[in-house]
Tab-separated table of C-alpha atoms and ligand atoms in Angstrom:
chain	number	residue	atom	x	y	z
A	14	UNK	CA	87.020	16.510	-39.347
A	15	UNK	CA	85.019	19.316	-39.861
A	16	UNK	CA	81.685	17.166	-39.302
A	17	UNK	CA	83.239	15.595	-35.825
A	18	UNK	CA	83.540	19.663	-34.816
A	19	UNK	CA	80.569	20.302	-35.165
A	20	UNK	CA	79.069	16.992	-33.193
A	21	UNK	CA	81.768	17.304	-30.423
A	22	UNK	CA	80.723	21.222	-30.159
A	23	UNK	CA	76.695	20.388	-30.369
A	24	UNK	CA	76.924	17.654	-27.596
A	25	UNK	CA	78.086	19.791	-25.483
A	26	UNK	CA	75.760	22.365	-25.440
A	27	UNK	CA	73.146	22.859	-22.456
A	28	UNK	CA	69.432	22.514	-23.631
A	29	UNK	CA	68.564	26.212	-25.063
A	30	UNK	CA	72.218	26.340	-27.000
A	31	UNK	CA	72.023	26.733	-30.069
A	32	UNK	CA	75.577	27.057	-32.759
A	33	UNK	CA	75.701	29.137	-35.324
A	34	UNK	CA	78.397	27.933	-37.688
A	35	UNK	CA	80.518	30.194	-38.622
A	36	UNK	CA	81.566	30.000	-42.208
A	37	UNK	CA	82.991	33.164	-43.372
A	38	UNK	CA	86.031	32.606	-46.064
A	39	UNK	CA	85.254	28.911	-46.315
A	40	UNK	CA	84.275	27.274	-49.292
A	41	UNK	CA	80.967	25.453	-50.328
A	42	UNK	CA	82.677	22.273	-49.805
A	43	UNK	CA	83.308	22.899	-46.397
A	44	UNK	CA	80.010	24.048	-45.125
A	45	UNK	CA	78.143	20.937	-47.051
A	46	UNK	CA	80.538	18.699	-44.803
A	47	UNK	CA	79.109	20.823	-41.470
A	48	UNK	CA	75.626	20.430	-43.461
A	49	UNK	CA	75.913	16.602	-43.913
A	50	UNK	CA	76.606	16.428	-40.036
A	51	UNK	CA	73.312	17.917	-39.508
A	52	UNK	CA	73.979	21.247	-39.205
A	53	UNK	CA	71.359	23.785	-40.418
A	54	UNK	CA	72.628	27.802	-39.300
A	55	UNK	CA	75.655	29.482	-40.517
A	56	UNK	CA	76.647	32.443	-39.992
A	57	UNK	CA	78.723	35.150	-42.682
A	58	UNK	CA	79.913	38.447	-42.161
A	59	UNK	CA	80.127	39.389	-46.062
A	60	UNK	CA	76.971	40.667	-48.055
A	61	UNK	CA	78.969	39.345	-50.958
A	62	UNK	CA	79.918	36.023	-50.001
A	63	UNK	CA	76.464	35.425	-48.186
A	64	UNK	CA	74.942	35.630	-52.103
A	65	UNK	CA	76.729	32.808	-53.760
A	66	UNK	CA	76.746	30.633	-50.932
A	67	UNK	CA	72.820	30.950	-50.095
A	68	UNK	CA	72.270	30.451	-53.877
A	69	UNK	CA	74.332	26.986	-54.319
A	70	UNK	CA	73.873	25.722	-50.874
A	71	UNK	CA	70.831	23.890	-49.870
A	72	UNK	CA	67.707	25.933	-49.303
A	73	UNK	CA	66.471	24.483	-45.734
A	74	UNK	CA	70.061	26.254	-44.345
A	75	UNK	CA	69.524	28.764	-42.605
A	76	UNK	CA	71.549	32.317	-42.910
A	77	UNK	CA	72.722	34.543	-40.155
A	78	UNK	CA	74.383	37.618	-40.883
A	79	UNK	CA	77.230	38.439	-37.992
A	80	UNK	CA	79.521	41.356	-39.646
A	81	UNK	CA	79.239	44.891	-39.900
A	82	UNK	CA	76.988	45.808	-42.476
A	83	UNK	CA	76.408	48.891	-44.559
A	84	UNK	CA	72.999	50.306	-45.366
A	85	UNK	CA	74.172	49.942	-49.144
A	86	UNK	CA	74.422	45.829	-49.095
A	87	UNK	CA	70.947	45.260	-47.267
A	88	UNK	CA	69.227	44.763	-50.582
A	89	UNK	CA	71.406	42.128	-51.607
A	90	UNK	CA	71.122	40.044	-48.343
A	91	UNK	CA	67.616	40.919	-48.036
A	92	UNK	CA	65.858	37.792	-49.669
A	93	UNK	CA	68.132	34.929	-48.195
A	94	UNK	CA	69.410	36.224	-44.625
A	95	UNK	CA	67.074	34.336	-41.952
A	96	UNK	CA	68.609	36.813	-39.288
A	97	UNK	CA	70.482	39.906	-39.203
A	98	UNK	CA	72.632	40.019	-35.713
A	99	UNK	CA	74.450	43.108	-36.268
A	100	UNK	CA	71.899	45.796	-36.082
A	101	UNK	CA	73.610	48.657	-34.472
A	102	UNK	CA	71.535	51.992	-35.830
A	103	UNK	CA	67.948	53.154	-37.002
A	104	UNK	CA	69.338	54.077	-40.186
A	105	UNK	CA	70.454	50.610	-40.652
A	106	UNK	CA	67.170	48.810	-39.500
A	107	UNK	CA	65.313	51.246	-41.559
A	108	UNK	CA	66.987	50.355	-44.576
A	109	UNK	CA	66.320	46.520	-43.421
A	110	UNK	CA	62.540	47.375	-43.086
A	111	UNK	CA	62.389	48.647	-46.600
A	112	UNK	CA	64.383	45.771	-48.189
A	113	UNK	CA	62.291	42.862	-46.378
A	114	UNK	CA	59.218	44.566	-47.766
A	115	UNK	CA	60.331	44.712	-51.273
A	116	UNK	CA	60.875	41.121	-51.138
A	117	UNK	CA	57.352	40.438	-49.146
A	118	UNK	CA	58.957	38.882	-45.816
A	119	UNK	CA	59.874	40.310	-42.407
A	120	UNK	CA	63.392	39.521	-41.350
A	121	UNK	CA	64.827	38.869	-37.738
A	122	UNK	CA	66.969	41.078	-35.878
A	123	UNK	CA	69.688	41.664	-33.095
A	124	UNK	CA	70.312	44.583	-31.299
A	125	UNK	CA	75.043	44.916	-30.984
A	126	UNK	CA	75.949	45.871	-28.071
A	127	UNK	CA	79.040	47.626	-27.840
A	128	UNK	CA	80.685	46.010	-24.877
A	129	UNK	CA	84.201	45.646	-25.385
A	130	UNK	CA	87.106	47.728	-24.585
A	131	UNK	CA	87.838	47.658	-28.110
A	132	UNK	CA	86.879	50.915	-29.964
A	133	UNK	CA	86.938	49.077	-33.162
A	134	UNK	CA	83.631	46.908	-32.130
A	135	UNK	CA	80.449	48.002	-33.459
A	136	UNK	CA	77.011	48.389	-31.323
A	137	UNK	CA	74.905	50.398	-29.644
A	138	UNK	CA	74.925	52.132	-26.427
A	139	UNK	CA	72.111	51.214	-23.868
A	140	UNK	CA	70.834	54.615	-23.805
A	141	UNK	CA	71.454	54.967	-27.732
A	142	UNK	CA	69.409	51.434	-28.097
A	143	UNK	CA	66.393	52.465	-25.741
A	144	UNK	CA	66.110	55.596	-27.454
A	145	UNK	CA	65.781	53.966	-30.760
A	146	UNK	CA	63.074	51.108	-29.060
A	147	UNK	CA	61.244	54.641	-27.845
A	148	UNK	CA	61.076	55.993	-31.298
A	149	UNK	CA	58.382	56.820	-33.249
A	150	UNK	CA	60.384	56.214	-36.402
A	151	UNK	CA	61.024	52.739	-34.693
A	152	UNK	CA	57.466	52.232	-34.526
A	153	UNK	CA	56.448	52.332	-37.862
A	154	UNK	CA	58.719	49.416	-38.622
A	155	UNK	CA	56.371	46.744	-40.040
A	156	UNK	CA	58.859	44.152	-41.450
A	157	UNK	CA	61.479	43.904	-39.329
A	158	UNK	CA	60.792	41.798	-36.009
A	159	UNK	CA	63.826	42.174	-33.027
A	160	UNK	CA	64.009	38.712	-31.455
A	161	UNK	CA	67.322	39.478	-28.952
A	162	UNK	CA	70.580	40.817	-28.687
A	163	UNK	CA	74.472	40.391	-29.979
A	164	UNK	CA	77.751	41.261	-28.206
A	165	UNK	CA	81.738	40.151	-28.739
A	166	UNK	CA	83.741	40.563	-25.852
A	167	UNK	CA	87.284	41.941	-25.708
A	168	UNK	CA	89.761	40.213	-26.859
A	169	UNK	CA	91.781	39.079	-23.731
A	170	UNK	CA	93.103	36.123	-21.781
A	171	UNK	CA	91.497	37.063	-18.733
A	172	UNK	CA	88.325	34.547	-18.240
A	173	UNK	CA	86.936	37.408	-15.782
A	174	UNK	CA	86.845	40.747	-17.887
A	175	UNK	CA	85.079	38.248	-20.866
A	176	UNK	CA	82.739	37.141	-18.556
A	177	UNK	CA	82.048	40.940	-17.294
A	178	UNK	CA	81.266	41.854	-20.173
A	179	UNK	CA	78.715	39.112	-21.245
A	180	UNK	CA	77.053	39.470	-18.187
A	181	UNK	CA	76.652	43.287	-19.566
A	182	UNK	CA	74.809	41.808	-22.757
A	183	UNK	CA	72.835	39.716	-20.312
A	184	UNK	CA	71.605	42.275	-18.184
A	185	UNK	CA	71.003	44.700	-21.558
A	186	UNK	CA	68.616	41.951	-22.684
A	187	UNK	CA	67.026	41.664	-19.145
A	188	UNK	CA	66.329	45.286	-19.239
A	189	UNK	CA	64.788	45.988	-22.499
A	190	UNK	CA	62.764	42.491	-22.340
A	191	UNK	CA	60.882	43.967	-19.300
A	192	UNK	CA	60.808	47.823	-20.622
A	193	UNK	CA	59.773	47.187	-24.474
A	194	UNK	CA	59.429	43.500	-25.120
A	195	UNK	CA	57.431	42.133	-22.180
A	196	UNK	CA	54.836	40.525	-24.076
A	197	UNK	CA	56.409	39.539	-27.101
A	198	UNK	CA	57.880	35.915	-26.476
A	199	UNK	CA	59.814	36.006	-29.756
A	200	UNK	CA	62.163	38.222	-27.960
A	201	UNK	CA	64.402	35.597	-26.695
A	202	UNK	CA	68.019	35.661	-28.039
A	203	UNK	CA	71.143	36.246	-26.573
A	204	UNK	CA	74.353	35.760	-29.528
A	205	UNK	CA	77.334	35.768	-28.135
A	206	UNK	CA	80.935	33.731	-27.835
A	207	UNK	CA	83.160	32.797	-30.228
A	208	UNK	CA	85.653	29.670	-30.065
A	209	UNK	CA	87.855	31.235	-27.556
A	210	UNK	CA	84.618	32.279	-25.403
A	211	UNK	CA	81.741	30.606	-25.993
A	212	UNK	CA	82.056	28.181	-22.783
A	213	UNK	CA	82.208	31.232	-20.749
A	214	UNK	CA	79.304	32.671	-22.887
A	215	UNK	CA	77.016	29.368	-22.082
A	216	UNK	CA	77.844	30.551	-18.312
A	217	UNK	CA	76.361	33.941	-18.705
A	218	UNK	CA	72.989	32.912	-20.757
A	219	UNK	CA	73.739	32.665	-24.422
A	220	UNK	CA	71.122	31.380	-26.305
A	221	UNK	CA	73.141	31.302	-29.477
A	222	UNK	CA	76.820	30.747	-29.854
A	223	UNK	CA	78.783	31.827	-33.114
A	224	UNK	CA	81.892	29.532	-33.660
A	225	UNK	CA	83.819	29.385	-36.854
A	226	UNK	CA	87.477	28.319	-36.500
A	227	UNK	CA	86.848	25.539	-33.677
A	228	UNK	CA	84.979	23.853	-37.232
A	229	UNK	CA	86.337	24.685	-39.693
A	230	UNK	CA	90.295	25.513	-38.403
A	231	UNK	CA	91.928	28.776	-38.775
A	232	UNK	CA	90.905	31.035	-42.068
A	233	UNK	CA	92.884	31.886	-45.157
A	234	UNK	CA	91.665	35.480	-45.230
A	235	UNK	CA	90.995	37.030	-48.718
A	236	UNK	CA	90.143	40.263	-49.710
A	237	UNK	CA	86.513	42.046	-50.511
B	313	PLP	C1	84.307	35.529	-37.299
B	313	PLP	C2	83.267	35.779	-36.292
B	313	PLP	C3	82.929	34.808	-35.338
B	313	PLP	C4	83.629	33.461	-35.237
B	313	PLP	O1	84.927	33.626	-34.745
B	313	PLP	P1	85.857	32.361	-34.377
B	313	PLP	O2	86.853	32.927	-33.452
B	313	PLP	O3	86.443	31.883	-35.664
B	313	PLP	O4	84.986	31.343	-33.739
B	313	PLP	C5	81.895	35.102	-34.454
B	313	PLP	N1	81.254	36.284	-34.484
B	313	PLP	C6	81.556	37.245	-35.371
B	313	PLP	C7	80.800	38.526	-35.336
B	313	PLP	C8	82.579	37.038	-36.291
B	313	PLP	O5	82.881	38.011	-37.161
């Protein structure tokens, strides 16, 4: 079941696609059946659930971290996430920057966008992001490398306003590839759509898709 998911969802993406699996509040069981089907990214939103699972779960997986994240759980993410898409302040990429050194590496980033008519969605304003890309604290960053950008769109059942705001992600990236990232090629990501979205996502120039219930069905939520 969860295995024909993720082959029905992966041959249908256009060259360029790529899914992140999203296995937040699903057990190891589950995500070795997604593995088994040849699936290698997963996404998790919990510092605390990311642990356990990275340290049981085969080591060629790779982790993307999709939630909101505080400065004080960086360190414990810091060795095993292969990407953090939520970066939505300096303090919080600072913080990243000093954990990826402690552990030697340099860990991938997205820039959130705050897009959605939703207050309760996280991410940065365009002017807050390019004054953050202008800084000289930004700068000095050594470990941290930003390969792209992250957005969630409103929730709503009108296919227009979604792909509005998508197209506002797309035209973020557009803008800061040309004004700080013109010659670095590794900036290249867009993340955005979830089950409900990501066809209309695909449409606007996602380069990475983050689905979790069209997988793995609807989650039992527990508590952190
Ligand atoms: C949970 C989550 C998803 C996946 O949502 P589904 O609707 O289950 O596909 C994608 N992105 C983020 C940031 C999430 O927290």
């Amino acid at each position: 079941m969860i295995g024909e998911n993720i082959k029905h969802i992966v041959e249908t993406l256009p060259a360029g696609v790529r899914l992140v699996a999203v296995s937040k509040f699903n057990p190891n069981e589950s995500i070795m059946e997604a593995y088994n089907a040849g699936q290698r990214l997963f996404g998790e939103s919990h510092a605390q659930e990311l642990v356990p699972k990275a340290e049981a779960l085969p080591k060629d997986i790779k982790w993307h971290f999709i939630g909101h994240l505080q400065t004080n759980k960086v360190k414990y993410i810091a060795p095993y996430v292969s990407c953090i898409e939520s970066v939505d302040s300096i303090r919080l990429l600072k913080e990243i920057d000093k954990q990826a050194a402690k552990c030697g590496r340099t860990i991938d980033c997205l820039l959130q966008f705050h897009v959605a008519q939703e207050e309760t969605k996280f991410g940065f304003s365009m002017q807050e992001c390019c004054e953050m890309l202008a800084s000289e604290e930004y700068k000095l960053l050594q470990h941290i490398n930003i390969v792209g950008v992250m957005g969630m769109a409103s929730i709503s059942d009108d296919p227009a306003q979604i792909a509005s705001e998508f197209t506002q992600v797309k035209n973020n990236f557009n803008a800061l590839k040309s004004e700080f990232f013109a010659d670095n090629p590794s900036f290249c990501e867009i993340s955005m759509g979830m089950t409900h979205d990501y066809p209309i996502a695909i449409s606007c120039g996602a380069t990475l898709i983050r689905v979790g219930s069209g997988i793995f069905g609807e989650r039992m939520y527990i508590k952190h």
